[in-house]
């Protein structure tokens, strides 16, 4: 039995972007991580060790966001997806990263990239 685990709207201040000032000052980002995994053992056992640990998903997001600055959200999301996919039990991952104050000529709610990878 497969299912999805979603951690949505994680909030981070980080220094990523193509413009020099974006890598000098922290900016607001939001991250969503969705993983497809086999729920069979967890459904029967009701044990955290038999599923993907939500805390580990958050830890990956926090580590990647706090890591060395990158210019492109695509690179950031790809790095995060690769680390999540390496976790035990993850069969597929979808990562969305939103830059909540993108440097555009007019007001926008956010810019976003989405990356998906599978085992």
PDB file of C-alpha atoms in Angstrom:
ATOM      1  CA  UNK A   1       0.000   0.000   0.000  1.00  0.00           C
ATOM      2  CA  UNK A   2       1.632   3.226  -1.109  1.00  0.00           C
ATOM      3  CA  UNK A   3       0.780   6.696   0.071  1.00  0.00           C
ATOM      4  CA  UNK A   4       2.080  10.247   0.298  1.00  0.00           C
ATOM      5  CA  UNK A   5       3.582  12.178   3.188  1.00  0.00           C
ATOM      6  CA  UNK A   6       3.497  15.950   2.810  1.00  0.00           C
ATOM      7  CA  UNK A   7       5.301  18.617   4.813  1.00  0.00           C
ATOM      8  CA  UNK A   8       3.932  21.895   3.490  1.00  0.00           C
ATOM      9  CA  UNK A   9       4.832  25.528   3.984  1.00  0.00           C
ATOM     10  CA  UNK A  10       8.133  25.192   5.849  1.00  0.00           C
ATOM     11  CA  UNK A  11       9.440  28.738   6.350  1.00  0.00           C
ATOM     12  CA  UNK A  12      13.109  29.693   6.022  1.00  0.00           C
ATOM     13  CA  UNK A  13      15.258  32.805   5.787  1.00  0.00           C
ATOM     14  CA  UNK A  14      18.103  32.074   3.357  1.00  0.00           C
ATOM     15  CA  UNK A  15      20.589  33.667   0.945  1.00  0.00           C
ATOM     16  CA  UNK A  16      19.862  32.313  -2.515  1.00  0.00           C
ATOM     17  CA  UNK A  17      19.372  34.138  -5.811  1.00  0.00           C
ATOM     18  CA  UNK A  18      20.948  35.281  -9.052  1.00  0.00           C
ATOM     19  CA  UNK A  19      21.520  38.877  -7.945  1.00  0.00           C
ATOM     20  CA  UNK A  20      24.460  39.683  -5.645  1.00  0.00           C
ATOM     21  CA  UNK A  21      22.326  41.314  -2.944  1.00  0.00           C
ATOM     22  CA  UNK A  22      20.147  38.186  -2.743  1.00  0.00           C
ATOM     23  CA  UNK A  23      23.171  36.247  -1.520  1.00  0.00           C
ATOM     24  CA  UNK A  24      24.126  38.955   0.981  1.00  0.00           C
ATOM     25  CA  UNK A  25      20.814  39.352   2.849  1.00  0.00           C
ATOM     26  CA  UNK A  26      18.495  36.582   4.044  1.00  0.00           C
ATOM     27  CA  UNK A  27      15.157  36.473   2.217  1.00  0.00           C
ATOM     28  CA  UNK A  28      11.943  34.566   2.958  1.00  0.00           C
ATOM     29  CA  UNK A  29      11.391  31.180   1.316  1.00  0.00           C
ATOM     30  CA  UNK A  30       8.724  28.506   1.716  1.00  0.00           C
ATOM     31  CA  UNK A  31       9.339  24.831   1.003  1.00  0.00           C
ATOM     32  CA  UNK A  32       6.974  21.905   0.405  1.00  0.00           C
ATOM     33  CA  UNK A  33       8.200  18.309   0.364  1.00  0.00           C
ATOM     34  CA  UNK A  34       6.012  15.406  -0.717  1.00  0.00           C
ATOM     35  CA  UNK A  35       7.232  11.809  -0.616  1.00  0.00           C
ATOM     36  CA  UNK A  36       5.639   8.642  -1.909  1.00  0.00           C
ATOM     37  CA  UNK A  37       6.394   5.622   0.253  1.00  0.00           C
ATOM     38  CA  UNK A  38       5.126   2.165   1.119  1.00  0.00           C
ATOM     39  CA  UNK A  39       2.743   2.441   4.087  1.00  0.00           C
ATOM     40  CA  UNK A  40       2.222  -1.335   4.486  1.00  0.00           C
ATOM     41  CA  UNK A  41       4.483  -1.871   7.508  1.00  0.00           C
ATOM     42  CA  UNK A  42       3.514   1.397   9.217  1.00  0.00           C
ATOM     43  CA  UNK A  43      -0.204   0.638   8.885  1.00  0.00           C
ATOM     44  CA  UNK A  44       0.288  -2.730  10.606  1.00  0.00           C
ATOM     45  CA  UNK A  45       2.873  -1.756  13.231  1.00  0.00           C
ATOM     46  CA  UNK A  46       1.892   1.835  14.108  1.00  0.00           C
ATOM     47  CA  UNK A  47       5.629   2.495  14.636  1.00  0.00           C
ATOM     48  CA  UNK A  48       7.487   5.621  13.498  1.00  0.00           C
ATOM     49  CA  UNK A  49      10.448   3.486  12.428  1.00  0.00           C
ATOM     50  CA  UNK A  50       8.298   1.850   9.753  1.00  0.00           C
ATOM     51  CA  UNK A  51       7.636   5.046   7.804  1.00  0.00           C
ATOM     52  CA  UNK A  52       9.531   8.096   6.576  1.00  0.00           C
ATOM     53  CA  UNK A  53      10.320  10.303   9.573  1.00  0.00           C
ATOM     54  CA  UNK A  54       8.807  13.789   9.148  1.00  0.00           C
ATOM     55  CA  UNK A  55      11.603  15.279  11.237  1.00  0.00           C
ATOM     56  CA  UNK A  56      14.220  13.971   8.818  1.00  0.00           C
ATOM     57  CA  UNK A  57      12.366  15.608   5.915  1.00  0.00           C
ATOM     58  CA  UNK A  58      12.385  18.929   7.755  1.00  0.00           C
ATOM     59  CA  UNK A  59      16.071  18.493   8.627  1.00  0.00           C
ATOM     60  CA  UNK A  60      16.984  18.004   4.956  1.00  0.00           C
ATOM     61  CA  UNK A  61      15.056  21.136   3.970  1.00  0.00           C
ATOM     62  CA  UNK A  62      16.659  23.188   6.753  1.00  0.00           C
ATOM     63  CA  UNK A  63      20.174  21.958   5.938  1.00  0.00           C
ATOM     64  CA  UNK A  64      19.872  22.656   2.207  1.00  0.00           C
ATOM     65  CA  UNK A  65      18.316  26.085   2.734  1.00  0.00           C
ATOM     66  CA  UNK A  66      21.085  27.033   5.205  1.00  0.00           C
ATOM     67  CA  UNK A  67      23.801  25.680   2.909  1.00  0.00           C
ATOM     68  CA  UNK A  68      25.998  27.524   0.443  1.00  0.00           C
ATOM     69  CA  UNK A  69      24.127  30.099  -1.662  1.00  0.00           C
ATOM     70  CA  UNK A  70      23.004  29.090  -5.145  1.00  0.00           C
ATOM     71  CA  UNK A  71      21.815  31.317  -7.968  1.00  0.00           C
ATOM     72  CA  UNK A  72      18.862  29.238  -9.160  1.00  0.00           C
ATOM     73  CA  UNK A  73      15.890  27.828  -7.282  1.00  0.00           C
ATOM     74  CA  UNK A  74      16.072  24.918  -9.728  1.00  0.00           C
ATOM     75  CA  UNK A  75      19.518  23.989  -8.375  1.00  0.00           C
ATOM     76  CA  UNK A  76      18.335  24.344  -4.789  1.00  0.00           C
ATOM     77  CA  UNK A  77      15.240  22.184  -5.341  1.00  0.00           C
ATOM     78  CA  UNK A  78      17.262  19.574  -7.230  1.00  0.00           C
ATOM     79  CA  UNK A  79      19.785  19.314  -4.394  1.00  0.00           C
ATOM     80  CA  UNK A  80      16.996  18.976  -1.838  1.00  0.00           C
ATOM     81  CA  UNK A  81      15.151  16.342  -3.895  1.00  0.00           C
ATOM     82  CA  UNK A  82      18.334  14.282  -4.208  1.00  0.00           C
ATOM     83  CA  UNK A  83      18.916  14.287  -0.452  1.00  0.00           C
ATOM     84  CA  UNK A  84      15.294  13.360   0.290  1.00  0.00           C
ATOM     85  CA  UNK A  85      15.335  10.562  -2.281  1.00  0.00           C
ATOM     86  CA  UNK A  86      18.369   9.083  -0.487  1.00  0.00           C
ATOM     87  CA  UNK A  87      16.327   8.588   2.712  1.00  0.00           C
ATOM     88  CA  UNK A  88      15.169   5.048   3.482  1.00  0.00           C
ATOM     89  CA  UNK A  89      11.705   4.272   2.165  1.00  0.00           C
ATOM     90  CA  UNK A  90      11.331   7.219  -0.216  1.00  0.00           C
ATOM     91  CA  UNK A  91      10.180   6.032  -3.645  1.00  0.00           C
ATOM     92  CA  UNK A  92       9.361   9.424  -5.160  1.00  0.00           C
ATOM     93  CA  UNK A  93       9.808  13.018  -4.056  1.00  0.00           C
ATOM     94  CA  UNK A  94       8.325  16.336  -5.117  1.00  0.00           C
ATOM     95  CA  UNK A  95       9.981  19.528  -3.849  1.00  0.00           C
ATOM     96  CA  UNK A  96       8.521  23.008  -4.286  1.00  0.00           C
ATOM     97  CA  UNK A  97      10.468  26.101  -3.286  1.00  0.00           C
ATOM     98  CA  UNK A  98       8.828  29.526  -3.240  1.00  0.00           C
ATOM     99  CA  UNK A  99      10.782  32.761  -3.122  1.00  0.00           C
ATOM    100  CA  UNK A 100       8.329  34.995  -1.297  1.00  0.00           C
ATOM    101  CA  UNK A 101       9.890  38.305  -2.324  1.00  0.00           C
ATOM    102  CA  UNK A 102      11.320  37.766  -5.818  1.00  0.00           C
ATOM    103  CA  UNK A 103      13.138  40.695  -7.440  1.00  0.00           C
ATOM    104  CA  UNK A 104      10.604  41.408 -10.176  1.00  0.00           C
ATOM    105  CA  UNK A 105       9.490  44.782 -11.572  1.00  0.00           C
ATOM    106  CA  UNK A 106       6.014  44.536 -10.054  1.00  0.00           C
ATOM    107  CA  UNK A 107       4.217  43.006  -7.086  1.00  0.00           C
ATOM    108  CA  UNK A 108       3.828  39.212  -7.093  1.00  0.00           C
ATOM    109  CA  UNK A 109       2.931  36.781  -4.330  1.00  0.00           C
ATOM    110  CA  UNK A 110       5.962  34.574  -5.028  1.00  0.00           C
ATOM    111  CA  UNK A 111       7.997  32.732  -7.635  1.00  0.00           C
ATOM    112  CA  UNK A 112       8.136  28.939  -7.424  1.00  0.00           C
ATOM    113  CA  UNK A 113       9.938  25.942  -8.855  1.00  0.00           C
ATOM    114  CA  UNK A 114       8.909  22.309  -8.590  1.00  0.00           C
ATOM    115  CA  UNK A 115      11.215  19.320  -9.027  1.00  0.00           C
ATOM    116  CA  UNK A 116      10.220  15.656  -8.918  1.00  0.00           C
ATOM    117  CA  UNK A 117      12.466  12.600  -8.797  1.00  0.00           C
ATOM    118  CA  UNK A 118      11.859   8.895  -8.349  1.00  0.00           C
ATOM    119  CA  UNK A 119      13.990   5.947  -7.308  1.00  0.00           C
TER     120      UNK A 119
END
